[in-house]
Amino acid sequence: MAVIAPSRRIRRTPFTPGVEAAGVKGYTVYNHMLLPTVFDSVVADYHHLKNAVQVWDVACERQIELRGPDAARLMQMLTPRDLRGMLPGQCYYVPIVDETGGMLNDPVALKLSEDRWWISIADSDLLFWVKGLAYGYRLDVLVDEPDISPLAVQGPQADELVARVFGDATRAIRFFRFGWFDFQGVSMAVARSGYSKQGGYEIYVDGTANGMPLWNALFEAGKDLDVRAGCPNLIERIEGGLLSYGNDMTRENTPHECGLGRFCSTQTAIGCVGRDALLRVAKEGPTQQVRAIEIAGAIPPCDRAWPLMAKGKRVGQVTSAAQSPDFGVNVAIGMVRMTHWDEAATLQVDTPDGMREAVVHENFWL
Ligand code: THG
């Protein structure tokens, strides 16, 4: 693969000096920002993530801040998830849809207070949609991208490492909750969340200048824990069934097709854009849905959709795939038509290297 030409459009993060010093070997671009993809090898990174603790530069999970009297109203317009019971200090995984019910993003929303929210976005230019709604509906709310950069600490030793830097009170943070903790005189949101199934935290680092001091403090405190720089790991996130916007779902898909129906309460999400369209699909049910797919044989990297076939007819597609050391098979994520989405359905997948056998599973591996 060729290199990424550095330029102002591909934004560096507050942690980029640390990532480069740690020997990053691959980058992707996410929200117009650098996102590391590999440090040692994807397989070595995977084993280390499952056994120790890693610090991830996920500053590319940019925040959209809503601030003002209409912030809560705008947030509920954005998602079919019912936000009425959400309290300050909670994080919600929220599908965001357009007027047809098509997925625009699948962020984590943080409620800081009734009139202040962060939307921690996946890879699409959601800011423009949010600003357009606020402007079009003449809402009394400021919408911008603050200088906040998530730094994830993931892996079985994440509790210990974060407690050493932010104090033992971080151990009591519950899943998808956050609290405010001091680092060198700056108050930062620390949440128990992250894009892995290994457990851990995300620190919403306030201020670019505080990025490297915190990065260095974590590595200093975690020497004996074998802390390393890491990144969202392709194999582990497929094993865990963590979806990737732009890969496993696009604007072509409804939340129900993505298996995100459990995060929709469209009936009670009053004022949400796309409500009528989603009420229809919720009633009729989706005709295709995300599934775990097991693939036999050697496979190349999945950089385009691979058709899933049954008796020569297309019945879906594989959108992410990788060889899993722990499960001894190729793990994959696909979208499968309802005629073939049941457990153990046997299909063929048309990879660039040839046809492979594929088996549908109703549950992911982790
Ligand atoms: N953390 C934060 N922002 C993010 C991500 C993140 N923005 C981009 C991207 N990741 C958004 N996508 C996801 C996908 C899955 C999850 C979080 C964000 C996730 N899912 C859990 C699961 O499926 O097991 C739990 C969801 C729940 O039960 O509420 O964590 O990772 N800040």
mmCIF file of C-alpha atoms and ligand atoms in Angstrom:
data_model
loop_
_atom_site.group_PDB
_atom_site.id
_atom_site.type_symbol
_atom_site.label_atom_id
_atom_site.label_comp_id
_atom_site.label_asym_id
_atom_site.label_seq_id
_atom_site.Cartn_x
_atom_site.Cartn_y
_atom_site.Cartn_z
ATOM 1 C CA MET A 1 0.000 0.000 0.000
ATOM 2 C CA ALA A 2 1.132 3.550 -0.730
ATOM 3 C CA VAL A 3 1.507 6.155 2.050
ATOM 4 C CA ILE A 4 -1.101 8.729 3.063
ATOM 5 C CA ALA A 5 0.095 12.146 1.886
ATOM 6 C CA PRO A 6 0.019 14.367 4.973
ATOM 7 C CA SER A 7 -1.975 17.581 4.565
ATOM 8 C CA ARG A 8 -4.166 19.937 6.543
ATOM 9 C CA ARG A 9 -7.344 18.116 5.376
ATOM 10 C CA ILE A 10 -6.208 14.970 7.149
ATOM 11 C CA ARG A 11 -6.144 16.284 10.672
ATOM 12 C CA ARG A 12 -3.529 15.226 13.194
ATOM 13 C CA THR A 13 -4.751 14.626 16.757
ATOM 14 C CA PRO A 14 -3.473 15.819 20.131
ATOM 15 C CA PHE A 15 -1.922 12.341 20.537
ATOM 16 C CA THR A 16 -0.265 11.993 17.111
ATOM 17 C CA PRO A 17 3.251 12.645 18.488
ATOM 18 C CA GLY A 18 2.767 9.757 20.946
ATOM 19 C CA VAL A 19 1.283 7.475 18.285
ATOM 20 C CA GLU A 20 4.253 8.115 15.977
ATOM 21 C CA ALA A 21 6.793 7.634 18.782
ATOM 22 C CA ALA A 22 5.086 4.282 19.519
ATOM 23 C CA GLY A 23 5.799 3.167 15.945
ATOM 24 C CA VAL A 24 2.370 3.258 14.300
ATOM 25 C CA LYS A 25 2.501 1.139 11.107
ATOM 26 C CA GLY A 26 -0.852 1.980 9.499
ATOM 27 C CA TYR A 27 -3.420 4.731 9.465
ATOM 28 C CA THR A 28 -6.908 5.140 8.116
ATOM 29 C CA VAL A 29 -8.817 8.422 7.835
ATOM 30 C CA TYR A 30 -11.971 8.837 9.965
ATOM 31 C CA ASN A 31 -13.908 12.090 10.212
ATOM 32 C CA HIS A 32 -11.075 13.685 8.195
ATOM 33 C CA MET A 33 -8.651 12.767 10.983
ATOM 34 C CA LEU A 34 -5.870 10.202 11.422
ATOM 35 C CA LEU A 35 -6.915 6.920 13.075
ATOM 36 C CA PRO A 36 -4.172 4.320 13.697
ATOM 37 C CA THR A 37 -4.977 0.794 12.476
ATOM 38 C CA VAL A 38 -1.898 -1.232 13.474
ATOM 39 C CA PHE A 39 1.160 -0.929 15.721
ATOM 40 C CA ASP A 40 2.912 -4.324 15.921
ATOM 41 C CA SER A 41 0.736 -6.530 13.671
ATOM 42 C CA VAL A 42 -3.062 -6.758 13.745
ATOM 43 C CA VAL A 43 -2.724 -10.253 15.287
ATOM 44 C CA ALA A 44 -0.122 -9.218 17.891
ATOM 45 C CA ASP A 45 -2.173 -6.103 18.756
ATOM 46 C CA TYR A 46 -5.233 -8.382 19.143
ATOM 47 C CA HIS A 47 -3.549 -10.727 21.629
ATOM 48 C CA HIS A 48 -2.124 -7.821 23.610
ATOM 49 C CA LEU A 49 -5.549 -6.079 23.761
ATOM 50 C CA LYS A 50 -7.113 -9.250 25.198
ATOM 51 C CA ASN A 51 -4.349 -9.795 27.762
ATOM 52 C CA ALA A 52 -3.055 -6.443 28.977
ATOM 53 C CA VAL A 53 -4.060 -2.789 28.442
ATOM 54 C CA GLN A 54 -3.808 -0.394 25.523
ATOM 55 C CA VAL A 55 -4.129 3.348 25.060
ATOM 56 C CA TRP A 56 -5.981 4.279 21.868
ATOM 57 C CA ASP A 57 -5.934 7.584 19.990
ATOM 58 C CA VAL A 58 -9.616 7.771 19.058
ATOM 59 C CA ALA A 59 -9.672 11.562 18.788
ATOM 60 C CA CYS A 60 -11.362 10.958 15.397
ATOM 61 C CA GLU A 61 -14.514 10.146 17.389
ATOM 62 C CA ARG A 62 -15.263 13.874 17.106
ATOM 63 C CA GLN A 63 -17.791 15.515 19.378
ATOM 64 C CA ILE A 64 -20.726 17.561 18.149
ATOM 65 C CA GLU A 65 -21.755 19.800 21.011
ATOM 66 C CA LEU A 66 -25.361 20.976 21.375
ATOM 67 C CA ARG A 67 -25.706 23.820 23.841
ATOM 68 C CA GLY A 68 -28.736 25.951 24.658
ATOM 69 C CA PRO A 69 -32.423 25.828 25.612
ATOM 70 C CA ASP A 70 -33.360 23.680 22.564
ATOM 71 C CA ALA A 71 -30.461 21.209 22.900
ATOM 72 C CA ALA A 72 -32.611 18.358 24.253
ATOM 73 C CA ARG A 73 -35.295 18.955 21.625
ATOM 74 C CA LEU A 74 -32.696 18.848 18.828
ATOM 75 C CA MET A 75 -31.098 15.684 20.269
ATOM 76 C CA GLN A 76 -34.496 13.921 20.245
ATOM 77 C CA MET A 77 -35.093 15.100 16.640
ATOM 78 C CA LEU A 78 -31.857 13.335 15.672
ATOM 79 C CA THR A 79 -32.613 9.839 17.008
ATOM 80 C CA PRO A 80 -35.459 7.314 17.247
ATOM 81 C CA ARG A 81 -34.146 6.245 20.673
ATOM 82 C CA ASP A 82 -36.394 7.639 23.433
ATOM 83 C CA LEU A 83 -34.234 10.049 25.453
ATOM 84 C CA ARG A 84 -36.827 11.031 28.062
ATOM 85 C CA GLY A 85 -35.364 8.772 30.749
ATOM 86 C CA MET A 86 -31.743 9.736 30.075
ATOM 87 C CA LEU A 87 -29.934 11.409 32.984
ATOM 88 C CA PRO A 88 -26.858 13.648 33.038
ATOM 89 C CA GLY A 89 -23.831 11.340 33.304
ATOM 90 C CA GLN A 90 -25.289 8.719 30.951
ATOM 91 C CA CYS A 91 -24.063 7.639 27.514
ATOM 92 C CA TYR A 92 -26.531 6.222 24.983
ATOM 93 C CA TYR A 93 -25.675 4.428 21.746
ATOM 94 C CA VAL A 94 -28.059 6.207 19.355
ATOM 95 C CA PRO A 95 -28.957 5.452 15.736
ATOM 96 C CA ILE A 96 -29.256 8.699 13.736
ATOM 97 C CA VAL A 97 -31.516 8.503 10.677
ATOM 98 C CA ASP A 98 -32.661 10.716 7.815
ATOM 99 C CA GLU A 99 -36.274 11.318 6.762
ATOM 100 C CA THR A 100 -36.407 7.921 4.989
ATOM 101 C CA GLY A 101 -35.142 6.066 8.074
ATOM 102 C CA GLY A 102 -31.685 5.610 6.503
ATOM 103 C CA MET A 103 -28.714 5.481 8.864
ATOM 104 C CA LEU A 104 -26.638 8.708 8.902
ATOM 105 C CA ASN A 105 -24.402 7.775 11.837
ATOM 106 C CA ASP A 106 -24.327 5.544 14.944
ATOM 107 C CA PRO A 107 -22.743 7.706 17.638
ATOM 108 C CA VAL A 108 -22.579 7.609 21.412
ATOM 109 C CA ALA A 109 -24.541 10.527 22.903
ATOM 110 C CA LEU A 110 -23.468 11.982 26.249
ATOM 111 C CA LYS A 111 -25.884 14.073 28.286
ATOM 112 C CA LEU A 112 -23.817 16.619 30.218
ATOM 113 C CA SER A 113 -26.911 18.514 31.367
ATOM 114 C CA GLU A 114 -30.415 19.226 30.078
ATOM 115 C CA ASP A 115 -29.064 21.957 27.787
ATOM 116 C CA ARG A 116 -25.646 20.517 26.926
ATOM 117 C CA TRP A 117 -24.971 17.306 24.955
ATOM 118 C CA TRP A 118 -22.068 15.720 23.115
ATOM 119 C CA ILE A 119 -22.587 13.442 20.110
ATOM 120 C CA SER A 120 -19.482 11.254 19.731
ATOM 121 C CA ILE A 121 -19.736 10.510 16.038
ATOM 122 C CA ALA A 122 -18.795 7.665 13.720
ATOM 123 C CA ASP A 123 -17.363 8.365 10.264
ATOM 124 C CA SER A 124 -19.829 10.673 8.476
ATOM 125 C CA ASP A 125 -20.164 14.463 8.273
ATOM 126 C CA LEU A 126 -23.025 14.601 10.758
ATOM 127 C CA LEU A 127 -22.262 18.196 11.805
ATOM 128 C CA PHE A 128 -23.813 19.513 8.581
ATOM 129 C CA TRP A 129 -27.082 17.608 9.132
ATOM 130 C CA VAL A 130 -27.295 18.793 12.754
ATOM 131 C CA LYS A 131 -26.542 22.414 11.825
ATOM 132 C CA GLY A 132 -29.087 22.230 8.994
ATOM 133 C CA LEU A 133 -31.830 21.000 11.330
ATOM 134 C CA ALA A 134 -31.020 23.634 13.964
ATOM 135 C CA TYR A 135 -31.079 26.382 11.333
ATOM 136 C CA GLY A 136 -34.144 25.125 9.441
ATOM 137 C CA TYR A 137 -36.224 24.756 12.605
ATOM 138 C CA ARG A 138 -34.914 28.076 14.049
ATOM 139 C CA LEU A 139 -33.804 26.277 17.219
ATOM 140 C CA ASP A 140 -32.224 28.173 20.099
ATOM 141 C CA VAL A 141 -29.086 26.027 20.232
ATOM 142 C CA LEU A 142 -25.397 26.338 19.381
ATOM 143 C CA VAL A 143 -23.956 23.470 17.329
ATOM 144 C CA ASP A 144 -20.189 23.134 16.965
ATOM 145 C CA GLU A 145 -17.189 20.812 17.277
ATOM 146 C CA PRO A 146 -15.378 21.554 20.558
ATOM 147 C CA ASP A 147 -11.683 20.832 21.217
ATOM 148 C CA ILE A 148 -12.481 17.504 22.881
ATOM 149 C CA SER A 149 -10.535 14.363 21.933
ATOM 150 C CA PRO A 150 -11.415 10.898 23.205
ATOM 151 C CA LEU A 151 -8.535 8.725 24.392
ATOM 152 C CA ALA A 152 -9.565 5.124 25.053
ATOM 153 C CA VAL A 153 -7.977 2.797 27.617
ATOM 154 C CA GLN A 154 -9.044 -0.756 26.752
ATOM 155 C CA GLY A 155 -8.189 -4.243 27.982
ATOM 156 C CA PRO A 156 -8.362 -6.310 31.175
ATOM 157 C CA GLN A 157 -5.946 -3.995 33.039
ATOM 158 C CA ALA A 158 -7.777 -0.791 32.058
ATOM 159 C CA ASP A 159 -9.406 -0.402 35.500
ATOM 160 C CA GLU A 160 -6.038 -0.535 37.226
ATOM 161 C CA LEU A 161 -4.357 1.897 34.838
ATOM 162 C CA VAL A 162 -7.136 4.496 34.880
ATOM 163 C CA ALA A 163 -7.372 4.271 38.687
ATOM 164 C CA ARG A 164 -3.643 4.989 38.971
ATOM 165 C CA VAL A 165 -3.978 8.195 36.931
ATOM 166 C CA PHE A 166 -7.469 9.470 37.875
ATOM 167 C CA GLY A 167 -8.006 7.834 41.284
ATOM 168 C CA ASP A 168 -9.831 4.809 42.658
ATOM 169 C CA ALA A 169 -13.253 6.462 42.222
ATOM 170 C CA THR A 170 -13.045 5.643 38.490
ATOM 171 C CA ARG A 171 -13.499 1.955 39.398
ATOM 172 C CA ALA A 172 -17.107 2.693 40.389
ATOM 173 C CA ILE A 173 -18.116 4.151 36.992
ATOM 174 C CA ARG A 174 -20.803 1.882 35.526
ATOM 175 C CA PHE A 175 -21.032 0.754 31.868
ATOM 176 C CA PHE A 176 -22.092 3.637 29.609
ATOM 177 C CA ARG A 177 -21.897 6.170 32.459
ATOM 178 C CA PHE A 178 -19.372 8.928 32.918
ATOM 179 C CA GLY A 179 -18.082 11.132 35.699
ATOM 180 C CA TRP A 180 -15.862 14.193 35.885
ATOM 181 C CA PHE A 181 -12.262 13.658 36.984
ATOM 182 C CA ASP A 182 -9.303 15.989 37.355
ATOM 183 C CA PHE A 183 -6.080 15.682 35.384
ATOM 184 C CA GLN A 184 -3.483 18.351 36.199
ATOM 185 C CA GLY A 185 -6.181 20.883 37.114
ATOM 186 C CA VAL A 186 -8.453 20.183 34.119
ATOM 187 C CA SER A 187 -11.799 18.435 34.631
ATOM 188 C CA MET A 188 -12.457 15.707 32.055
ATOM 189 C CA ALA A 189 -15.336 13.315 31.383
ATOM 190 C CA VAL A 190 -14.268 9.698 31.978
ATOM 191 C CA ALA A 191 -16.735 7.089 30.680
ATOM 192 C CA ARG A 192 -16.827 3.313 30.935
ATOM 193 C CA SER A 193 -17.178 2.609 27.220
ATOM 194 C CA GLY A 194 -15.075 1.931 24.140
ATOM 195 C CA TYR A 195 -14.956 0.200 20.813
ATOM 196 C CA SER A 196 -13.894 -3.225 22.135
ATOM 197 C CA LYS A 197 -15.456 -6.031 24.173
ATOM 198 C CA GLN A 198 -12.470 -6.168 26.554
ATOM 199 C CA GLY A 199 -13.772 -3.464 28.902
ATOM 200 C CA GLY A 200 -12.297 -0.090 29.573
ATOM 201 C CA TYR A 201 -12.744 3.649 29.540
ATOM 202 C CA GLU A 202 -12.856 6.629 27.271
ATOM 203 C CA ILE A 203 -11.386 9.899 28.514
ATOM 204 C CA TYR A 204 -12.794 12.968 26.771
ATOM 205 C CA VAL A 205 -9.590 15.009 26.810
ATOM 206 C CA ASP A 206 -10.396 18.707 27.074
ATOM 207 C CA GLY A 207 -7.855 20.819 25.171
ATOM 208 C CA THR A 208 -5.278 19.774 22.596
ATOM 209 C CA ALA A 209 -2.477 20.960 24.898
ATOM 210 C CA ASN A 210 -3.521 18.379 27.514
ATOM 211 C CA GLY A 211 -3.286 15.446 25.094
ATOM 212 C CA MET A 212 0.380 14.486 25.298
ATOM 213 C CA PRO A 213 0.691 15.144 29.074
ATOM 214 C CA LEU A 214 -2.147 12.642 29.671
ATOM 215 C CA TRP A 215 -0.764 10.175 27.096
ATOM 216 C CA ASN A 216 2.626 10.298 28.847
ATOM 217 C CA ALA A 217 1.089 9.970 32.322
ATOM 218 C CA LEU A 218 -0.774 6.801 31.262
ATOM 219 C CA PHE A 219 2.368 5.198 29.827
ATOM 220 C CA GLU A 220 4.424 6.197 32.887
ATOM 221 C CA ALA A 221 1.814 4.759 35.283
ATOM 222 C CA GLY A 222 1.346 1.547 33.292
ATOM 223 C CA LYS A 223 4.941 0.405 32.713
ATOM 224 C CA ASP A 224 4.581 -2.716 34.875
ATOM 225 C CA LEU A 225 1.191 -3.473 33.236
ATOM 226 C CA ASP A 226 2.838 -3.696 29.792
ATOM 227 C CA VAL A 227 0.699 -0.793 28.561
ATOM 228 C CA ARG A 228 1.074 -0.240 24.818
ATOM 229 C CA ALA A 229 -0.323 2.033 22.158
ATOM 230 C CA GLY A 230 -3.210 0.320 20.386
ATOM 231 C CA CYS A 231 -6.210 1.054 18.245
ATOM 232 C CA PRO A 232 -9.612 -0.404 17.418
ATOM 233 C CA ASN A 233 -8.716 -3.935 16.350
ATOM 234 C CA LEU A 234 -10.379 -5.333 13.218
ATOM 235 C CA ILE A 235 -10.450 -8.946 14.419
ATOM 236 C CA GLU A 236 -11.675 -8.218 17.949
ATOM 237 C CA ARG A 237 -14.422 -5.831 16.825
ATOM 238 C CA ILE A 238 -15.769 -8.373 14.314
ATOM 239 C CA GLU A 239 -15.706 -11.114 16.981
ATOM 240 C CA GLY A 240 -17.670 -8.702 19.181
ATOM 241 C CA GLY A 241 -20.124 -7.657 16.471
ATOM 242 C CA LEU A 242 -19.264 -3.969 16.791
ATOM 243 C CA LEU A 243 -20.537 -2.338 13.610
ATOM 244 C CA SER A 244 -18.545 0.163 11.572
ATOM 245 C CA TYR A 245 -20.494 2.952 9.862
ATOM 246 C CA GLY A 246 -19.604 3.148 6.143
ATOM 247 C CA ASN A 247 -18.526 -0.497 6.202
ATOM 248 C CA ASP A 248 -21.285 -2.579 7.755
ATOM 249 C CA MET A 249 -24.054 -0.012 7.287
ATOM 250 C CA THR A 250 -24.748 3.043 5.181
ATOM 251 C CA ARG A 251 -27.608 5.421 4.406
ATOM 252 C CA GLU A 252 -29.120 2.481 2.455
ATOM 253 C CA ASN A 253 -29.873 0.686 5.747
ATOM 254 C CA THR A 254 -32.464 1.178 8.493
ATOM 255 C CA PRO A 255 -31.486 0.713 12.149
ATOM 256 C CA HIS A 256 -33.603 -2.459 12.192
ATOM 257 C CA GLU A 257 -31.570 -3.958 9.364
ATOM 258 C CA CYS A 258 -28.431 -3.143 11.373
ATOM 259 C CA GLY A 259 -29.731 -4.988 14.443
ATOM 260 C CA LEU A 260 -30.132 -1.624 16.163
ATOM 261 C CA GLY A 261 -33.902 -1.979 16.534
ATOM 262 C CA ARG A 262 -33.281 -2.495 20.276
ATOM 263 C CA PHE A 263 -32.039 1.103 20.428
ATOM 264 C CA CYS A 264 -35.198 2.467 18.757
ATOM 265 C CA SER A 265 -38.404 3.344 20.558
ATOM 266 C CA THR A 266 -39.828 5.082 17.544
ATOM 267 C CA GLN A 267 -43.388 5.070 18.933
ATOM 268 C CA THR A 268 -42.396 7.311 21.858
ATOM 269 C CA ALA A 269 -39.515 9.239 20.244
ATOM 270 C CA ILE A 270 -41.782 12.181 19.525
ATOM 271 C CA GLY A 271 -40.370 14.701 17.050
ATOM 272 C CA CYS A 272 -37.696 12.393 15.663
ATOM 273 C CA VAL A 273 -36.868 12.820 11.976
ATOM 274 C CA GLY A 274 -37.752 9.664 10.017
ATOM 275 C CA ARG A 275 -40.347 8.572 12.576
ATOM 276 C CA ASP A 276 -43.068 7.755 10.027
ATOM 277 C CA ALA A 277 -40.679 5.777 7.829
ATOM 278 C CA LEU A 278 -39.366 3.831 10.838
ATOM 279 C CA LEU A 279 -42.846 3.116 12.212
ATOM 280 C CA ARG A 280 -43.539 1.425 8.872
ATOM 281 C CA VAL A 281 -40.372 -0.703 8.887
ATOM 282 C CA ALA A 282 -40.788 -1.529 12.598
ATOM 283 C CA LYS A 283 -44.325 -2.792 11.883
ATOM 284 C CA GLU A 284 -43.455 -4.849 8.816
ATOM 285 C CA GLY A 285 -40.016 -5.882 10.084
ATOM 286 C CA PRO A 286 -36.792 -5.742 8.080
ATOM 287 C CA THR A 287 -36.280 -7.996 5.052
ATOM 288 C CA GLN A 288 -32.519 -8.210 5.602
ATOM 289 C CA GLN A 289 -30.411 -7.984 8.749
ATOM 290 C CA VAL A 290 -26.832 -7.919 10.019
ATOM 291 C CA ARG A 291 -25.457 -11.340 10.897
ATOM 292 C CA ALA A 292 -22.234 -12.951 12.077
ATOM 293 C CA ILE A 293 -20.755 -14.923 9.177
ATOM 294 C CA GLU A 294 -18.137 -17.678 9.440
ATOM 295 C CA ILE A 295 -16.044 -18.094 6.294
ATOM 296 C CA ALA A 296 -13.864 -21.093 5.414
ATOM 297 C CA GLY A 297 -10.464 -20.958 3.729
ATOM 298 C CA ALA A 298 -8.017 -18.137 2.996
ATOM 299 C CA ILE A 299 -9.451 -14.642 2.493
ATOM 300 C CA PRO A 300 -7.995 -11.299 1.402
ATOM 301 C CA PRO A 301 -8.640 -7.984 3.250
ATOM 302 C CA CYS A 302 -12.305 -6.961 2.811
ATOM 303 C CA ASP A 303 -12.169 -3.576 1.090
ATOM 304 C CA ARG A 304 -15.430 -3.938 -0.861
ATOM 305 C CA ALA A 305 -18.731 -5.767 -0.317
ATOM 306 C CA TRP A 306 -18.487 -9.494 -1.117
ATOM 307 C CA PRO A 307 -21.731 -10.961 -2.514
ATOM 308 C CA LEU A 308 -23.344 -13.750 -0.500
ATOM 309 C CA MET A 309 -24.883 -16.368 -2.804
ATOM 310 C CA ALA A 310 -27.359 -19.235 -2.443
ATOM 311 C CA LYS A 311 -27.934 -21.498 -5.443
ATOM 312 C CA GLY A 312 -26.440 -18.841 -7.696
ATOM 313 C CA LYS A 313 -28.670 -16.027 -6.417
ATOM 314 C CA ARG A 314 -27.487 -13.044 -4.401
ATOM 315 C CA VAL A 315 -28.923 -13.130 -0.865
ATOM 316 C CA GLY A 316 -26.709 -10.602 0.890
ATOM 317 C CA GLN A 317 -23.164 -9.348 1.291
ATOM 318 C CA VAL A 318 -20.154 -9.575 3.599
ATOM 319 C CA THR A 319 -18.859 -6.134 4.642
ATOM 320 C CA SER A 320 -16.068 -6.901 7.157
ATOM 321 C CA ALA A 321 -13.933 -10.023 7.526
ATOM 322 C CA ALA A 322 -10.752 -11.195 9.257
ATOM 323 C CA GLN A 323 -8.990 -14.359 10.341
ATOM 324 C CA SER A 324 -9.573 -15.023 14.051
ATOM 325 C CA PRO A 325 -6.721 -16.651 16.000
ATOM 326 C CA ASP A 326 -8.903 -17.453 19.042
ATOM 327 C CA PHE A 327 -11.756 -19.045 17.089
ATOM 328 C CA GLY A 328 -9.685 -20.643 14.309
ATOM 329 C CA VAL A 329 -12.045 -19.442 11.581
ATOM 330 C CA ASN A 330 -12.570 -16.326 9.507
ATOM 331 C CA VAL A 331 -15.023 -14.082 11.355
ATOM 332 C CA ALA A 332 -17.147 -11.687 9.351
ATOM 333 C CA ILE A 333 -20.091 -9.298 9.432
ATOM 334 C CA GLY A 334 -22.682 -9.401 6.685
ATOM 335 C CA MET A 335 -26.168 -8.275 5.685
ATOM 336 C CA VAL A 336 -28.372 -11.281 4.859
ATOM 337 C CA ARG A 337 -31.856 -11.489 3.344
ATOM 338 C CA MET A 338 -34.545 -13.008 5.599
ATOM 339 C CA THR A 339 -34.820 -16.180 3.466
ATOM 340 C CA HIS A 340 -31.285 -17.113 4.562
ATOM 341 C CA TRP A 341 -30.658 -15.317 7.902
ATOM 342 C CA ASP A 342 -31.429 -18.255 10.230
ATOM 343 C CA GLU A 343 -28.739 -19.948 12.345
ATOM 344 C CA ALA A 344 -26.473 -22.344 10.388
ATOM 345 C CA ALA A 345 -27.731 -21.304 6.937
ATOM 346 C CA THR A 346 -24.970 -22.326 4.500
ATOM 347 C CA LEU A 347 -24.073 -19.902 1.710
ATOM 348 C CA GLN A 348 -21.237 -19.100 -0.669
ATOM 349 C CA VAL A 349 -19.324 -15.833 -0.518
ATOM 350 C CA ASP A 350 -17.822 -14.380 -3.690
ATOM 351 C CA THR A 351 -14.430 -13.023 -2.545
ATOM 352 C CA PRO A 352 -11.872 -11.481 -4.908
ATOM 353 C CA ASP A 353 -9.837 -14.695 -4.400
ATOM 354 C CA GLY A 354 -12.739 -16.994 -5.299
ATOM 355 C CA MET A 355 -15.862 -18.609 -3.822
ATOM 356 C CA ARG A 356 -15.716 -19.657 -0.158
ATOM 357 C CA GLU A 357 -18.239 -21.452 2.035
ATOM 358 C CA ALA A 358 -20.038 -19.146 4.498
ATOM 359 C CA VAL A 359 -22.192 -20.073 7.504
ATOM 360 C CA VAL A 360 -24.689 -17.652 9.044
ATOM 361 C CA HIS A 361 -24.802 -17.245 12.840
ATOM 362 C CA GLU A 362 -27.404 -15.480 14.937
ATOM 363 C CA ASN A 363 -24.849 -14.451 17.587
ATOM 364 C CA PHE A 364 -21.354 -12.978 17.395
ATOM 365 C CA TRP A 365 -18.360 -14.644 18.987
ATOM 366 C CA LEU A 366 -17.762 -12.344 22.002
HETATM 367 N N1 THG B 1 -16.972 5.486 21.572
HETATM 368 C C1 THG B 1 -17.252 6.794 21.422
HETATM 369 N N2 THG B 1 -17.572 7.318 20.238
HETATM 370 C C2 THG B 1 -17.639 6.510 19.156
HETATM 371 C C3 THG B 1 -17.383 5.134 19.260
HETATM 372 C C4 THG B 1 -17.034 4.622 20.523
HETATM 373 N N3 THG B 1 -17.964 7.042 17.956
HETATM 374 C C5 THG B 1 -17.777 6.256 16.778
HETATM 375 C C6 THG B 1 -18.158 4.802 16.954
HETATM 376 N N4 THG B 1 -17.493 4.290 18.164
HETATM 377 C C7 THG B 1 -19.651 4.685 17.087
HETATM 378 N N5 THG B 1 -20.093 3.303 17.021
HETATM 379 C C8 THG B 1 -20.246 2.526 18.141
HETATM 380 C C9 THG B 1 -20.555 1.194 17.969
HETATM 381 C C10 THG B 1 -20.716 0.367 19.075
HETATM 382 C C11 THG B 1 -20.582 0.888 20.343
HETATM 383 C C12 THG B 1 -20.269 2.199 20.507
HETATM 384 C C13 THG B 1 -20.123 3.035 19.410
HETATM 385 C C14 THG B 1 -20.771 0.043 21.555
HETATM 386 N N6 THG B 1 -21.674 -0.945 21.516
HETATM 387 C C15 THG B 1 -21.827 -1.862 22.623
HETATM 388 C C16 THG B 1 -22.167 -3.239 22.054
HETATM 389 O O1 THG B 1 -22.696 -3.293 20.963
HETATM 390 O O2 THG B 1 -21.840 -4.207 22.722
HETATM 391 C C17 THG B 1 -22.845 -1.476 23.674
HETATM 392 C C18 THG B 1 -23.973 -0.642 23.264
HETATM 393 C C19 THG B 1 -24.990 -0.491 24.389
HETATM 394 O O3 THG B 1 -25.339 -1.498 25.019
HETATM 395 O O4 THG B 1 -25.482 0.644 24.634
HETATM 396 O O5 THG B 1 -20.115 0.252 22.560
HETATM 397 O O6 THG B 1 -16.754 3.414 20.712
HETATM 398 N N7 THG B 1 -17.168 7.601 22.491
#
